[in-house]
Short mmCIF file of C-alpha atoms in Angstrom, two decimals:
data_model
loop_
_atom_site.label_atom_id
_atom_site.label_comp_id
_atom_site.label_asym_id
_atom_site.label_seq_id
_atom_site.Cartn_x
_atom_site.Cartn_y
_atom_site.Cartn_z
CA MET A 1 100.59 -9.62 -12.68
CA LYS A 2 98.87 -12.57 -11.84
CA LYS A 3 95.25 -11.17 -11.63
CA ILE A 4 96.19 -9.85 -15.05
CA LEU A 5 96.58 -13.59 -16.21
CA THR A 6 93.65 -14.86 -15.08
CA ILE A 7 91.85 -11.87 -17.27
CA ILE A 8 93.12 -12.48 -19.99
CA ILE A 9 92.81 -16.17 -19.50
CA LEU A 10 88.69 -15.38 -18.61
CA PHE A 11 88.54 -13.07 -21.49
CA PHE A 12 89.65 -16.04 -24.05
CA SER A 13 87.60 -18.46 -22.57
CA THR A 14 84.63 -16.70 -22.32
CA THR A 15 85.14 -16.00 -26.18
CA THR A 16 85.94 -19.43 -27.34
CA LEU A 17 82.96 -20.49 -25.64
CA ALA A 18 81.32 -18.01 -27.03
CA ALA A 19 81.81 -19.22 -31.02
CA ASN A 20 81.40 -22.66 -30.12
CA GLU A 21 78.01 -21.82 -28.77
CA ARG A 22 77.50 -20.19 -32.08
CA ASN A 23 79.18 -23.06 -34.15
CA LEU A 24 76.19 -25.53 -32.56
CA GLU A 25 73.49 -23.28 -33.23
CA LEU A 26 74.47 -23.16 -37.22
CA ASP A 27 74.87 -27.07 -37.53
CA LYS A 28 71.95 -27.14 -36.34
CA LEU A 29 69.86 -24.64 -38.01
CA PHE A 30 72.05 -26.65 -41.29
CA ILE A 31 70.26 -29.71 -40.16
CA ASP A 32 67.12 -28.14 -39.73
CA LEU A 33 67.23 -26.59 -43.95
CA LYS A 34 67.78 -29.63 -45.15
CA LYS A 35 64.62 -31.17 -43.82
CA ASN A 36 63.31 -29.65 -46.70
CA ASP A 37 60.18 -28.05 -45.22
CA PRO A 38 59.19 -25.29 -46.85
CA THR A 39 56.87 -24.11 -44.04
CA LEU A 40 59.86 -23.71 -41.31
CA SER A 41 62.71 -23.19 -44.23
CA LYS A 42 62.16 -18.96 -44.69
CA ASN A 43 62.58 -18.62 -41.12
CA ILE A 44 65.37 -20.57 -41.07
CA GLU A 45 67.78 -18.46 -43.31
CA LEU A 46 67.10 -15.89 -41.93
CA LYS A 47 68.15 -17.10 -38.36
CA ILE A 48 71.45 -18.05 -40.23
CA TRP A 49 71.79 -15.00 -41.68
CA ASP A 50 71.83 -13.30 -38.11
CA LEU A 51 74.60 -15.25 -37.19
CA TRP A 52 76.46 -14.89 -40.08
CA SER A 53 75.74 -10.97 -39.81
CA THR A 54 76.45 -10.71 -35.91
CA HIS A 55 80.33 -11.27 -34.85
CA PRO A 56 80.57 -13.86 -32.12
CA THR A 57 82.65 -11.52 -29.76
CA ASP A 58 83.20 -8.17 -31.00
CA ASP A 59 79.66 -5.61 -30.73
CA LYS A 60 81.66 -2.83 -32.15
CA LEU A 61 82.68 -5.05 -35.48
CA THR A 62 79.29 -5.85 -35.85
CA SER A 63 78.27 -2.18 -35.93
CA ILE A 64 80.91 -1.35 -38.58
CA LEU A 65 79.45 -3.96 -40.92
CA ASN A 66 76.06 -2.58 -40.34
CA GLU A 67 77.09 0.66 -40.97
CA GLY A 68 78.74 -0.66 -44.35
CA SER A 69 75.21 -2.56 -45.12
CA ARG A 70 73.45 0.70 -44.63
CA LEU A 71 76.38 2.69 -47.10
CA MET A 72 75.01 -0.23 -49.52
CA GLN A 73 71.65 0.14 -49.30
CA ASP A 74 72.16 3.93 -49.76
CA LYS A 75 74.14 2.66 -52.88
CA ASN A 76 77.29 4.48 -51.42
CA LEU A 77 79.41 1.69 -53.14
CA PHE A 78 82.84 2.70 -52.95
CA ARG A 79 82.51 3.87 -49.04
CA ALA A 80 81.07 0.82 -47.90
CA ILE A 81 83.91 -0.76 -49.94
CA SER A 82 85.93 0.27 -47.68
CA VAL A 83 84.09 -0.03 -44.35
CA PHE A 84 84.34 -3.78 -45.35
CA THR A 85 87.17 -3.54 -45.77
CA GLU A 86 87.93 -1.95 -42.59
CA VAL A 87 86.27 -4.74 -40.54
CA ILE A 88 87.95 -7.52 -42.74
CA GLU A 89 92.08 -5.98 -41.73
CA MET A 90 90.09 -5.73 -37.81
CA ASP A 91 88.99 -9.88 -38.49
CA PRO A 92 90.18 -11.70 -41.95
CA THR A 93 88.22 -15.02 -40.40
CA TRP A 94 84.70 -13.50 -40.20
CA ALA A 95 83.06 -14.91 -42.75
CA GLU A 96 80.05 -12.31 -43.57
CA ALA A 97 82.47 -9.35 -44.35
CA TRP A 98 84.68 -10.61 -47.17
CA ASN A 99 81.17 -11.71 -48.81
CA LYS A 100 79.55 -8.51 -48.13
CA ARG A 101 82.98 -6.42 -49.73
CA ALA A 102 82.13 -9.19 -52.47
CA THR A 103 78.50 -8.31 -53.11
CA VAL A 104 79.49 -4.59 -53.60
CA TYR A 105 82.27 -5.89 -55.98
CA TYR A 106 79.57 -7.41 -57.50
CA MET A 107 77.48 -4.01 -58.13
CA ILE A 108 80.08 -2.29 -59.41
CA GLY A 109 81.16 -4.52 -62.00
CA GLU A 110 84.30 -6.05 -60.40
CA PHE A 111 83.44 -9.52 -60.90
CA GLU A 112 86.87 -11.25 -60.52
CA LYS A 113 87.42 -8.87 -57.28
CA SER A 114 84.37 -10.74 -56.20
CA GLN A 115 84.82 -13.89 -56.86
CA ASN A 116 88.37 -14.16 -55.10
CA ASP A 117 86.23 -12.47 -52.05
CA ILE A 118 83.64 -15.44 -52.38
CA ASN A 119 86.58 -17.54 -52.31
CA LYS A 120 87.45 -16.40 -49.17
CA VAL A 121 83.73 -16.58 -47.91
CA LEU A 122 83.60 -20.33 -48.89
CA ASN A 123 86.93 -21.03 -47.09
CA LEU A 124 85.82 -20.17 -43.90
CA GLU A 125 82.48 -21.44 -44.35
CA GLU A 126 81.82 -23.36 -46.94
CA ARG A 127 77.66 -23.63 -46.04
CA HIS A 128 77.45 -20.50 -47.10
CA PHE A 129 74.43 -20.67 -50.06
CA GLY A 130 74.35 -16.74 -50.10
CA ALA A 131 77.80 -17.07 -50.91
CA LEU A 132 77.28 -19.61 -53.71
CA ALA A 133 74.19 -17.67 -55.37
CA GLY A 134 76.58 -14.73 -55.56
CA GLN A 135 79.68 -17.06 -57.08
CA GLY A 136 77.01 -18.16 -59.25
CA LEU A 137 75.69 -14.52 -60.56
CA VAL A 138 79.92 -13.68 -60.65
CA ASN A 139 80.59 -16.89 -63.44
CA ILE A 140 77.24 -15.80 -65.28
CA GLN A 141 79.00 -12.35 -66.29
CA LEU A 142 82.27 -13.99 -66.97
CA LYS A 143 80.43 -16.33 -68.95
CA ASN A 144 81.59 -19.16 -67.31
CA TYR A 145 78.12 -21.36 -67.15
CA GLU A 146 79.25 -24.01 -66.55
CA LYS A 147 80.86 -23.09 -63.03
CA ALA A 148 77.33 -21.14 -62.54
CA ILE A 149 74.97 -24.28 -62.54
CA LEU A 150 77.51 -26.10 -60.45
CA SER A 151 77.54 -23.16 -57.68
CA TYR A 152 73.80 -23.01 -57.64
CA GLN A 153 73.76 -26.70 -57.64
CA MET A 154 75.94 -26.54 -54.58
CA ALA A 155 73.91 -23.84 -52.76
CA GLU A 156 70.55 -25.97 -53.02
CA LYS A 157 72.40 -29.12 -51.78
CA ILE A 158 72.63 -27.05 -48.83
CA TYR A 159 69.16 -25.41 -49.10
CA PRO A 160 67.30 -27.90 -51.01
CA THR A 161 63.78 -24.99 -50.64
CA MET A 162 65.83 -21.87 -51.38
CA ARG A 163 64.33 -20.52 -54.93
CA SER A 164 67.33 -19.04 -57.04
CA PRO A 165 69.45 -22.23 -57.69
CA LYS A 166 65.79 -23.97 -59.65
CA ILE A 167 65.29 -20.34 -61.41
CA MET A 168 68.91 -19.72 -62.08
CA ILE A 169 69.92 -22.88 -64.04
CA LYS A 170 67.24 -22.72 -65.95
CA GLN A 171 67.89 -19.51 -67.15
CA ILE A 172 71.17 -20.37 -67.89
CA GLN A 173 70.60 -23.39 -69.74
CA GLU A 174 68.40 -20.89 -72.10
CA LEU A 175 72.03 -18.62 -71.70
CA ILE A 176 74.04 -21.15 -73.02
CA LYS A 177 71.72 -22.00 -75.99
CA ARG A 178 71.06 -18.75 -76.69
CA ASP A 179 75.02 -17.70 -77.15
CA SER A 180 76.03 -21.07 -78.35
CA ILE A 181 75.26 -23.18 -81.37
CA TRP A 182 75.64 -26.35 -82.86
CA MET A 183 76.49 -26.33 -86.70
CA CYS A 184 77.46 -28.79 -88.89
CA GLY A 185 78.56 -28.38 -92.13
CA ARG A 186 81.91 -26.99 -95.10
CA TYR A 187 84.12 -24.64 -93.34
CA VAL A 188 86.90 -23.38 -94.43
CA VAL A 189 89.79 -23.23 -92.06
CA LYS A 190 92.31 -20.82 -92.44
CA ASN A 191 95.95 -21.25 -91.33
CA PRO A 192 97.31 -17.84 -90.48
CA VAL A 193 100.68 -18.72 -90.29
CA THR A 194 101.01 -20.50 -93.10
CA LYS A 195 97.97 -18.84 -95.39
CA THR A 196 96.89 -22.19 -96.12
CA SER A 197 92.62 -22.95 -96.37
CA LYS A 198 91.64 -26.51 -95.93
CA LEU A 199 87.93 -27.54 -95.80
CA VAL A 200 86.77 -29.67 -93.21
CA LYS A 201 83.48 -30.73 -92.31
CA SER A 202 82.89 -31.54 -88.76
CA ALA A 203 80.31 -30.30 -86.06
CA ILE A 204 81.79 -27.84 -84.02
CA GLN A 205 80.46 -25.80 -80.57
CA VAL A 206 81.48 -22.04 -81.65
CA ASP A 207 80.16 -18.69 -80.35
CA ASP A 208 77.54 -16.40 -82.88
CA THR A 209 80.26 -14.35 -84.86
CA GLU A 210 81.78 -14.48 -88.22
CA ASN A 211 84.54 -15.51 -87.10
CA TYR A 212 85.22 -18.72 -84.35
CA ASN A 213 87.51 -20.61 -82.52
CA ALA A 214 88.75 -23.78 -84.50
CA HIS A 215 87.77 -27.07 -82.83
CA PRO A 216 90.86 -28.57 -80.65
CA TYR A 217 90.92 -30.83 -82.55
CA GLN A 218 91.76 -29.62 -85.91
CA LYS A 219 94.99 -28.09 -84.76
CA LEU A 220 94.15 -24.69 -86.91
CA PRO A 221 94.07 -21.41 -84.67
CA VAL A 222 91.41 -19.71 -86.76
CA ILE A 223 87.83 -20.32 -88.29
CA LYS A 224 85.72 -18.94 -90.82
CA LYS A 225 82.13 -19.64 -92.51
CA TYR A 226 80.56 -17.96 -95.15
CA LYS A 227 77.79 -16.43 -94.47
CA ASN A 228 76.44 -17.70 -98.30
CA GLY A 229 77.09 -20.89 -96.99
CA ASN A 230 79.74 -21.03 -99.68
CA THR A 231 83.52 -21.46 -99.23
CA LEU A 232 86.39 -20.81 -100.97
#
């Protein structure tokens, strides 16, 4: 019995030591990543991804995760979700398992599920620039453009030479300009409850469609701009 107890203690001591060494190595790599040296950053990024994708104590879990990644690359997406879910159930503290499943959820258009998994990743590893970039993509699909910009800004703060934040922030800003317009002029605000109309003149941000959500200060739920510019 004493021998078994000694083996158990040695196992957990070795496991803890391996996890601590991994965390220390990651800490050093992230310090180097912030030095903003383009000649070194790509190599540092690859080392970080390698550590993230390798389970700190269980080679079997690493192998299963790799299997899921192969399925994802082969576009066998639903099977990949099952494999990543299996890994999550075996070790819910491994951030990369959540990140891989979040990626597949995004690929099949399950954006809310992807966001939920990304939240798990960032709770476990707040420096995960890959998850932050993925969060940006998810928020673009959900048309949460300001949140998407924030996600990319956070990723860039962690990884200053990362290319996607600079590219995507600019594209998101263009999306905001395209999908929203500032209009000043005469509008008829209609209250669907009282059936009354009110002529207003204000500057409001609206979607480029015929029917618009009322500006909150108007306190009337529907606003309609007639295409010929006239009002009733």
